[in-house]
Amino acid sequence: MSLRCAIYARFSTDRQSETSAEDQVRDCRARAEREGWSVVEVYTDLAISGANNRRPGMTAMLADAAAGCFDIVCAEALDRIARDQADIATIYQRLSFAEVR
């Protein structure tokens, strides 16, 4: 059975290019394909700092995780998820509670 995969991509400032998020999504899609995962949703936060824990894309992803919409999250790097270790721990806890890897 193929795992249902959500992709999360973020770049932090308006000085960065939107292609940064597109590059992240492309890399995550390639990883999903290698792993045999089925990408069901892509969440992005564009020009929003990882220090901000009220990002619309992240909020939507966590809500969908709680609703059982996917099994695993793929991101280019952990710092795309959040910059603060406490925020990372909270996000990990919420995903784990929803049984999302």
Steps between C-alpha positions, in 0.01 A plus 500: 500500500634841400533760773305820442753783507462869578776734385585813698712779353587844634734786433551771751537844344369702213865530386496132406346374181171314486693243299664405830171339608451351154849345520416356842175351371678352198763338724230363732299362207814322377553350848135391517531332163818316608327385821177400327294759689190655346504881530152608605559865598761775487507767769706816464579810697660760278711783642412403858765444764535160661507686831133585445298204627169627357565436133191428288654205315628340819166558675313336212744209490461432872119515472505256208738272692253491789223416249700201371561639151855362466750262659835674464641852457793572272699823520835592351652554845392527861556877498225530238257368764612747771806682629434466873560161661199540729278565195647195325425290807140626512446433129655154536275428798186604308599292197584200719165525677336494155714193416681691225868431441 
